[in-house]
Coordinates of C-alpha atoms in Angstrom, one line a residue:
X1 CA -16.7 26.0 15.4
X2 CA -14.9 22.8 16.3
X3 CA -12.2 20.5 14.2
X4 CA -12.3 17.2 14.3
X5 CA -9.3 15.7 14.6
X6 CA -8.5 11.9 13.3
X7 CA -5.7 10.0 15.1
X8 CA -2.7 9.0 14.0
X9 CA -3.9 5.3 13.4
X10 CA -6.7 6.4 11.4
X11 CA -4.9 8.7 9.7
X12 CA -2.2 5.6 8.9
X13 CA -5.0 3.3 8.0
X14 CA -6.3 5.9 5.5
X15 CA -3.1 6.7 3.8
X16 CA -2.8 3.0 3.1
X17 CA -5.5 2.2 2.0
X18 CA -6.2 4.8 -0.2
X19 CA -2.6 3.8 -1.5
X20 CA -4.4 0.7 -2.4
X21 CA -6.7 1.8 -4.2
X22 CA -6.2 0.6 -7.3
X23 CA -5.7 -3.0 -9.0
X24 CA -2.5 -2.2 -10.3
X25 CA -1.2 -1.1 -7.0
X26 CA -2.5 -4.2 -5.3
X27 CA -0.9 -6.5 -8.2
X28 CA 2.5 -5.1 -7.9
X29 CA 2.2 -5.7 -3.5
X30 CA 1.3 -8.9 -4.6
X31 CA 4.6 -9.8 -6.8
X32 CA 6.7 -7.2 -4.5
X33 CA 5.4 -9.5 -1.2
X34 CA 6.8 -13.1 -3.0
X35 CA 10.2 -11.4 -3.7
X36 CA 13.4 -10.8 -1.6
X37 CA 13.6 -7.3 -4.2
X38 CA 12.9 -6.7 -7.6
X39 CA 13.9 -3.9 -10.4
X40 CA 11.4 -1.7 -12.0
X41 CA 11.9 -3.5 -15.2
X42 CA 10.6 -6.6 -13.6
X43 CA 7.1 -5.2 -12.3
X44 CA 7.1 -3.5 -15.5
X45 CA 6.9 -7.1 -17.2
X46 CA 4.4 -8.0 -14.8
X47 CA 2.0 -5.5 -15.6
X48 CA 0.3 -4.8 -19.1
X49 CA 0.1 -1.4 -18.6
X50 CA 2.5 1.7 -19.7
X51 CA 6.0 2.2 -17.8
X52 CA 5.1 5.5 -16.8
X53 CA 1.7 4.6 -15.2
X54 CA 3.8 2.0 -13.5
X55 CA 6.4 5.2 -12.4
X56 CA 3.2 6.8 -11.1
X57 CA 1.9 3.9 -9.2
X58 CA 5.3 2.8 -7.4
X59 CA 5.7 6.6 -6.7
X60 CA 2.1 6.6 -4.9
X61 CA 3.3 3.3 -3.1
X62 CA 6.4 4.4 -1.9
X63 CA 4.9 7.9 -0.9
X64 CA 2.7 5.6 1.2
X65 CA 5.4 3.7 2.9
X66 CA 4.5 0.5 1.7
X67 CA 7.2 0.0 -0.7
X68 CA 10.8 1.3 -0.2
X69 CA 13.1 2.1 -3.7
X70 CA 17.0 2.1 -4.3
X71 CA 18.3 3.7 -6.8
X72 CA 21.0 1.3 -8.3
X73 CA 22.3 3.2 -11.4
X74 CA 20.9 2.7 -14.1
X75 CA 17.8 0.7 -12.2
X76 CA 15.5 1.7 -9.3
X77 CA 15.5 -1.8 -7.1
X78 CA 11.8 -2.2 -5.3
X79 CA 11.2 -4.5 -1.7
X80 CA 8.2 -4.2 0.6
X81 CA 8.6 -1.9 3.6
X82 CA 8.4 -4.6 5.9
X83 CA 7.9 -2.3 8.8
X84 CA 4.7 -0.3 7.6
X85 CA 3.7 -3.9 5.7
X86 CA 3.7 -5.2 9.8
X87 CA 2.3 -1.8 10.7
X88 CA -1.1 -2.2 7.8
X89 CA -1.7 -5.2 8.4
X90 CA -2.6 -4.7 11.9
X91 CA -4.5 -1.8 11.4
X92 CA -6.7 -3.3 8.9
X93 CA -7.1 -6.3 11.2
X94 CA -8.3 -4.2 13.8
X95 CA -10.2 -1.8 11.6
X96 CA -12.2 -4.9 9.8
X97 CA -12.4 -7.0 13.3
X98 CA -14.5 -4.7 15.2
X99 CA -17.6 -6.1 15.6
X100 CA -20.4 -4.6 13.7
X101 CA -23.9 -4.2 15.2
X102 CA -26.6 -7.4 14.7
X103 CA -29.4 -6.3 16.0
X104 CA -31.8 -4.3 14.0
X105 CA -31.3 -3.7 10.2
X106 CA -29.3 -0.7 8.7
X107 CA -31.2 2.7 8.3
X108 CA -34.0 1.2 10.1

């Protein structure tokens, strides 16, 4: 029996992306990417959905290393982990930039 074995780049590209995979995660990158930092209460505003499904999505987020949290007592303080925000962006360039094959028609 053999194992596949995934690299570490596809492994990264998966965690992300399965990190964003949801609309609410993607809408708080969005306002998290146009600010310097933010507190949970403010993405909370943003969003028209409960606090604690905001909790959960941050926490999903943050397990991913796209987002990084402080805890400023009594307020968590959110930024954009620039370094694995670099690191996505060019795997999913080079993930969605290879080419794909022209000739012929799928499943044919």
């Amino acid at each position: 029996m053999t194992s596949k074995v995934y690299s570490i780049r596809q492994e990264q590209l998966a965690r992300f992306a399965k990190a964003m995979g949801h609309p609410a995660r993607i809408a708080i990158l969005q306002f998290l990417a146009k600010q310097q930092t933010c507190y949970f209460g403010d993405i909370n505003e943003e969003l028209p959905i409960a606090k604690a499904t905001v909790s959960q999505h941050l926490k999903e987020l943050k397990d991913a290393g796209l987002i990084q949290g402080e805890v400023e007592v009594p307020k968590v303080r959110y930024c954009i982990n620039r370094d694995n925000w670099m690191l996505a962006q060019e795997l999913f360039s080079g993930f969605l930039g290879h080419s794909i094959n022209k000739e012929g028609k799928c499943c044919e």
